[in-house]
Short mmCIF file of C-alpha atoms in Angstrom, two decimals:
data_model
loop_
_atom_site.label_atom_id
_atom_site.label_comp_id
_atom_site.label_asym_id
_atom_site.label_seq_id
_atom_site.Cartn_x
_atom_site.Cartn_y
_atom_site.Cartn_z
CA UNK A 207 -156.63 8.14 -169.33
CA UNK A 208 -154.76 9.34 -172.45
CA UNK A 209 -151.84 6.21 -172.47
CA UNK A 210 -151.99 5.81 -176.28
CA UNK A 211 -149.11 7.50 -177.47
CA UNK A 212 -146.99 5.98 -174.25
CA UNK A 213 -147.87 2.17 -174.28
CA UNK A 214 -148.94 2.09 -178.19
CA UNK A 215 -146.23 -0.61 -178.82
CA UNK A 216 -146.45 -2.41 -175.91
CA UNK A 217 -144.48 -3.66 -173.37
CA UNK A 218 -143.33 -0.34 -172.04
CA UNK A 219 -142.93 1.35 -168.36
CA UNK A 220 -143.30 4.94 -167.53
CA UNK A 221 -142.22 6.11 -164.10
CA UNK A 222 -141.75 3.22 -161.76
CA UNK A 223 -138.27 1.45 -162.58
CA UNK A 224 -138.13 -2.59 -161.25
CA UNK A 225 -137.30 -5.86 -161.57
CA UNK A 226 -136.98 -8.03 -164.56
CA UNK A 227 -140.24 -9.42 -166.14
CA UNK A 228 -141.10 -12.84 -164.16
CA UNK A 229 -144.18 -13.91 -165.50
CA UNK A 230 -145.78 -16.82 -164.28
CA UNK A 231 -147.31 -19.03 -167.59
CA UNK A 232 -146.56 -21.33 -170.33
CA UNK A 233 -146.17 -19.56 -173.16
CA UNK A 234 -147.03 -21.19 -176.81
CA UNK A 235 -143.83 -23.05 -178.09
CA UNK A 236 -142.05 -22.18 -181.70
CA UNK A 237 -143.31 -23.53 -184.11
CA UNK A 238 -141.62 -27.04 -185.56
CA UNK A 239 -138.60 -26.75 -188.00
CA UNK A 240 -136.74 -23.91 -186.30
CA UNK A 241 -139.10 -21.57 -187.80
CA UNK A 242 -139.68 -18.11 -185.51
CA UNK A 243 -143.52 -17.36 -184.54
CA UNK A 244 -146.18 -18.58 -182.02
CA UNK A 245 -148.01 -21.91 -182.95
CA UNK A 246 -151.16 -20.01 -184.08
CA UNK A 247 -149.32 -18.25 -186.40
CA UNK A 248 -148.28 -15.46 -184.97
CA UNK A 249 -144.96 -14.03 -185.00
CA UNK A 250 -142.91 -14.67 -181.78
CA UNK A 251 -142.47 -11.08 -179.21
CA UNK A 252 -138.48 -10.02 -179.16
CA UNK A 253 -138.55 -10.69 -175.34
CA UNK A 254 -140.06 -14.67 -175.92
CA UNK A 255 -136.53 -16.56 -174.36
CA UNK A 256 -137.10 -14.43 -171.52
CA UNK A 257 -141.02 -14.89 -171.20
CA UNK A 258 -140.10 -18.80 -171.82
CA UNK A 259 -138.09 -19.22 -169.26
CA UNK A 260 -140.24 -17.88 -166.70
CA UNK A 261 -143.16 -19.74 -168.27
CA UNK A 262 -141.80 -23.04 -166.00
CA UNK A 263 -143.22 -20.66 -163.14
CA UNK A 264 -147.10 -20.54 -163.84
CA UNK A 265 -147.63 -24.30 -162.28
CA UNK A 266 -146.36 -22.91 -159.25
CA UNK A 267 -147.04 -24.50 -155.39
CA UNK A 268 -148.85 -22.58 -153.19
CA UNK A 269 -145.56 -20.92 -150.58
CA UNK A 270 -147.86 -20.46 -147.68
CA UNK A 271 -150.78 -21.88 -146.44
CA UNK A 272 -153.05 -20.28 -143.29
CA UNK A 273 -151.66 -22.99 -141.18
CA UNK A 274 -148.21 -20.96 -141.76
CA UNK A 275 -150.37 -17.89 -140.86
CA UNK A 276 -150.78 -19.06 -138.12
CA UNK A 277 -147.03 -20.77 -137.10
CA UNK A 278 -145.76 -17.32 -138.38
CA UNK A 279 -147.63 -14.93 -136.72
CA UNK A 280 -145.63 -15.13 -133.30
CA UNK A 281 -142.16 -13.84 -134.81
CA UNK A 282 -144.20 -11.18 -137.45
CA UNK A 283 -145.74 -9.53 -134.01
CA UNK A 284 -142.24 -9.57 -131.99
CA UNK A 285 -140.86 -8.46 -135.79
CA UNK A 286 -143.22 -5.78 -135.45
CA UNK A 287 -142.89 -4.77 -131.81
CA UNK A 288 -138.70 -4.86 -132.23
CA UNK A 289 -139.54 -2.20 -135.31
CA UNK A 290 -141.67 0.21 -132.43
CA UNK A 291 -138.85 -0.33 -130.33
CA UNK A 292 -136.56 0.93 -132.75
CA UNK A 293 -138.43 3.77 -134.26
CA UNK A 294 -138.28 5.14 -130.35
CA UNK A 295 -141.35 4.07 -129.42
CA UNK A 296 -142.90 2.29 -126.22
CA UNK A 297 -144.99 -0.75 -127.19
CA UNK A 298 -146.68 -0.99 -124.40
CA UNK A 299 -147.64 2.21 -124.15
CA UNK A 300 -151.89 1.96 -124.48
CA UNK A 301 -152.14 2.83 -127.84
CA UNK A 302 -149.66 0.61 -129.51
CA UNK A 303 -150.11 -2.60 -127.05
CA UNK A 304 -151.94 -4.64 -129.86
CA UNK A 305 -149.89 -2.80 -132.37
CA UNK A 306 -147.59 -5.91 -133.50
CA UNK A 307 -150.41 -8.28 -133.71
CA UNK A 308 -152.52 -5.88 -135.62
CA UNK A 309 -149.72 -4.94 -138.18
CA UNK A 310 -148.89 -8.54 -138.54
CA UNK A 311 -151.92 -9.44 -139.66
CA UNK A 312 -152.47 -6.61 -141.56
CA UNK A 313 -149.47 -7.75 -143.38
CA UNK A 314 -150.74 -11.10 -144.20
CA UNK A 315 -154.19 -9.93 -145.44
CA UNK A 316 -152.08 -7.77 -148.00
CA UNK A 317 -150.02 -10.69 -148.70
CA UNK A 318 -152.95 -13.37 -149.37
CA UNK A 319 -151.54 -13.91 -153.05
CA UNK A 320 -148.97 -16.47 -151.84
CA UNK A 321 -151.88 -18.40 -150.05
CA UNK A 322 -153.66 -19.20 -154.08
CA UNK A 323 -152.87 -20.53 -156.91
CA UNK A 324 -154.34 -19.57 -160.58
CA UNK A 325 -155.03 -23.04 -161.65
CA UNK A 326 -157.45 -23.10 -158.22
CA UNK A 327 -159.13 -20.19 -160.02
CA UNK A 328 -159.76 -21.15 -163.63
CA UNK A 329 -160.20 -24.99 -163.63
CA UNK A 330 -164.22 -24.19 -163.68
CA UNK A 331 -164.09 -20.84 -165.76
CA UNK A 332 -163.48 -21.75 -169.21
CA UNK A 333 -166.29 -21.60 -171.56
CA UNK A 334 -166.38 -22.66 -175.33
CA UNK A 335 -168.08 -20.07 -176.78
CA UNK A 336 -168.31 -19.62 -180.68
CA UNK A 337 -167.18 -15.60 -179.98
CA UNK A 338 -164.05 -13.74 -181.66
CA UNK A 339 -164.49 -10.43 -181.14
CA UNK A 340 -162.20 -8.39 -178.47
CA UNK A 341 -162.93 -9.09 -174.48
CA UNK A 342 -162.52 -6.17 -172.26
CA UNK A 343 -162.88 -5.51 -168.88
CA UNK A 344 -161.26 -2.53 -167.37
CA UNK A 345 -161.21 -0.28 -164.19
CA UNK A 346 -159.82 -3.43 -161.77
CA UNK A 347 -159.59 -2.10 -158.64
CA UNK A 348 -155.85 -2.72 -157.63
CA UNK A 349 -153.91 -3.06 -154.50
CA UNK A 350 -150.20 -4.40 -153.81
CA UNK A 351 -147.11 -3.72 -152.26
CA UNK A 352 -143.85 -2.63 -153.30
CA UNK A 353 -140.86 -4.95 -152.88
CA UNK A 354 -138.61 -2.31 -152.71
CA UNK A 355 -139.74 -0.48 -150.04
CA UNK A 356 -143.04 -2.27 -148.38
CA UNK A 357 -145.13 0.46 -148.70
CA UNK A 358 -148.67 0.18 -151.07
CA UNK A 359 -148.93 0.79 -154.97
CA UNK A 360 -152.51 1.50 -155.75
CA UNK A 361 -154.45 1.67 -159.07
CA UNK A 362 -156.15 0.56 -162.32
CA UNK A 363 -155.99 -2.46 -164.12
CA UNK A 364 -157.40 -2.67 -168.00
CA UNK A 365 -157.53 -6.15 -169.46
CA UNK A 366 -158.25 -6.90 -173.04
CA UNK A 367 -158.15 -10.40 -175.14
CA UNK A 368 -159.33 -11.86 -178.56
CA UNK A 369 -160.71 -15.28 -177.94
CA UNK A 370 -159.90 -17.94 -180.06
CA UNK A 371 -163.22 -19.51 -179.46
CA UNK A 372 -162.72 -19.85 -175.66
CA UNK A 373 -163.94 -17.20 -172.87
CA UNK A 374 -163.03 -16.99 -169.50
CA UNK A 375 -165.81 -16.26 -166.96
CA UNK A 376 -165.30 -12.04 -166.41
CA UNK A 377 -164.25 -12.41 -162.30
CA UNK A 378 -161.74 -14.78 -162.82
CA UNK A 379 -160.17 -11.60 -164.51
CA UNK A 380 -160.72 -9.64 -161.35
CA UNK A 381 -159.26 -12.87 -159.31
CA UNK A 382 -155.95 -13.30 -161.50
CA UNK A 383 -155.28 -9.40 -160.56
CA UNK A 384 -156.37 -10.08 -156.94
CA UNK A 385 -153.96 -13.41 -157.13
CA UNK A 386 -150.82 -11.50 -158.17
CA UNK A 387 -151.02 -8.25 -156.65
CA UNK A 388 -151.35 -9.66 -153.51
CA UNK A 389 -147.61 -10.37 -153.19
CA UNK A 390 -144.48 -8.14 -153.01
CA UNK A 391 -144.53 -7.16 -156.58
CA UNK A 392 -142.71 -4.45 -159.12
CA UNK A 393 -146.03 -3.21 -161.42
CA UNK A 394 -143.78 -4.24 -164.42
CA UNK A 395 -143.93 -7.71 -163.27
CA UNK A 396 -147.58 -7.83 -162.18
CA UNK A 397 -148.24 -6.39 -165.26
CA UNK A 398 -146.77 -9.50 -167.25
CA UNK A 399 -147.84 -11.70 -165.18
CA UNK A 400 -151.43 -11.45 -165.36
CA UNK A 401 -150.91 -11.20 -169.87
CA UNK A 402 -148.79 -14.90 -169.60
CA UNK A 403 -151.77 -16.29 -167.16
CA UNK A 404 -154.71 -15.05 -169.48
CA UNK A 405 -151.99 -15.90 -172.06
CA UNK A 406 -151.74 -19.81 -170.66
CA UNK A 407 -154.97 -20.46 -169.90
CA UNK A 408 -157.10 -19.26 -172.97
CA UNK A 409 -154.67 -19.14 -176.00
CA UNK A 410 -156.25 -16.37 -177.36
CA UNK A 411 -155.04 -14.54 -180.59
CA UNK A 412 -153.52 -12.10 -178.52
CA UNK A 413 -153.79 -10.31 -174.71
CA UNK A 414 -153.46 -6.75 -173.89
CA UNK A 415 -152.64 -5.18 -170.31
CA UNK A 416 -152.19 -1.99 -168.64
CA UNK A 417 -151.97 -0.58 -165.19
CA UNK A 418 -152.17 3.02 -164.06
CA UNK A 419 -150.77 2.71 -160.83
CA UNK A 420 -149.73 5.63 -157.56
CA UNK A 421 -146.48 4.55 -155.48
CA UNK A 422 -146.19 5.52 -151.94
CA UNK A 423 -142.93 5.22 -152.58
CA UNK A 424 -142.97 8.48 -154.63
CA UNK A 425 -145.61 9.78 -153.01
CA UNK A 426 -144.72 9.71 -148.99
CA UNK A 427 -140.72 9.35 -149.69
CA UNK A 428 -138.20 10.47 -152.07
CA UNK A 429 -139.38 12.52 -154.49
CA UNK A 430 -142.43 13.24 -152.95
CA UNK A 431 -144.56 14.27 -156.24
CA UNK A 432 -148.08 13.64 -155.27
CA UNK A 433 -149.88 13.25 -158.65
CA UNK A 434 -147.42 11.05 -160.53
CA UNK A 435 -148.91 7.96 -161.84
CA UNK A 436 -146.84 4.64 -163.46
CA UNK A 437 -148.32 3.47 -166.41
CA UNK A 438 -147.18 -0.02 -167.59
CA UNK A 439 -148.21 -2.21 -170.41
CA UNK A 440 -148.01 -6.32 -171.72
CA UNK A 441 -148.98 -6.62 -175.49
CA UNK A 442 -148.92 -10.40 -176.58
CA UNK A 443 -150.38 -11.54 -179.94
CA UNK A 444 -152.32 -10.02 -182.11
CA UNK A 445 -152.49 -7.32 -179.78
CA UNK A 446 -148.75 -6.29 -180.43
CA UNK A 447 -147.92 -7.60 -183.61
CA UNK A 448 -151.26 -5.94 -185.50
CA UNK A 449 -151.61 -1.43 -184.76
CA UNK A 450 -155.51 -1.15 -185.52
CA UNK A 451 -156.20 -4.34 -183.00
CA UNK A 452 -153.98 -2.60 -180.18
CA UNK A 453 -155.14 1.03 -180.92
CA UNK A 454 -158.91 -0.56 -180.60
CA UNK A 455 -158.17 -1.77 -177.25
CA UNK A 456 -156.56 1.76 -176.02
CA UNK A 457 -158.94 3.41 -177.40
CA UNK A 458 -161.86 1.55 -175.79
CA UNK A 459 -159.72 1.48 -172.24
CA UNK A 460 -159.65 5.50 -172.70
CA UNK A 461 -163.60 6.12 -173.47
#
């Protein structure tokens, strides 16, 4: 991957255009007296109202449950069998007669985010550890769908933080991708929301993300250009505000 000179400040999006940043933690408050900057010490990010106000988010209710599954699944099939019908098809023609009920669930599967919540996740995963030096763990297998169009988005996640004497056990990192990717997402948003949760739940000096991700949506429709790739990035901290920090962590990601 060679993303250094396009995500080297942070917070940028190549390719894939979407929704407005929604991520899903608390993020530190001001500090007292008006002053700008994070708590720690750190100065505050440009986009911090906006992060803030989506912060209320991260102690979020679960919006389905597999009893809802299973209430649901009757009106996904006939959903599914009404799309067949549409599209010209016979559904119960041999091949497609289990068609519905097979997308349907299918559907759910990739949708299993809604089912979790991140505080299930980490409540048991946080360590005190007397360790400072940068956290990495990159190559996350990634799969999700796109909101826009309900077809897959498939790719790479890279996560990087600085503890501030804290550590998070290394699959919760896999999990917290897993979590949020399993929903109708935009990557821009995925990719926030997994920096605020890290963010939320470790208050670390600072938290770096990127994803390398392929659309079907530009792949199988509309443009059609088979090797693009979107390449997104979150930089909170020390990981924005301080160059030789965030060029360590691309630089590692890249090797």
């Amino acid at each position: 991957m060679d993303c250094g000179k396009q995500i080297a400040k942070g917070g940028k999006a190549e390719g894939q255009s979407g929704g407005a940043g929604s991520g899903s933690a608390k993020l530190p408050m001001p500090a007292a007296g008006g002053a700008k900057g994070w708590v720690n010490g750190h100065s505050e990010p440009p986009e911090w109202q906006a992060q803030q106000k989506a912060a209320a988010q991260w102690q979020e209710v679960r919006t389905r449950s597999l009893e809802d599954n299973q209430m649901s699944l009757p009106s996904l099939e006939a959903a599914y069998s009404a799309i067949l019908k549409g599209l010209g098809e016979d559904p119960e023609r041999q091949g497609l007669l289990r068609t519905p009920w097979r997308a349907a669930t299918t559907m759910q599967f990739f949708t299993k985010g809604y089912q979790e919540k991140i505080s299930d996740i980490l409540n048991d995963a946080i360590f005190d550890e007397d360790h400072d030096e940068m956290v990495i763990v990159k190559d996350i297998d990634m799969f999700s769908m796109c909101e826009h169009h309900l077809v897959p988005f498939i790719g790479k996640v890279h996560i990087g933080y600085l503890p501030e004497k804290r550590l998070l056990g290394l699959s919760k990192l896999a999990r917290i991708v897993e979590i949020y990717s399993r929903r109708l997402q935009v990557q821009e948003r995925l990719t926030k929301q997994i920096a605020i949760a890290i963010t939320e739940a470790l208050q670390p000096a600072g938290v770096g993300v990127v994803i390398e991700a392929t659309h079907m949506c530009m792949v199988m429709r509309g443009v059609q250009k088979m090797n693009s790739k979107t390449v997104t990035s979150t930089m909170l901290g020390v990981f924005r505000e301080d160059p030789k920090t965030r060029e360590e962590f691309l630089t590692l990601i890249r090797n």
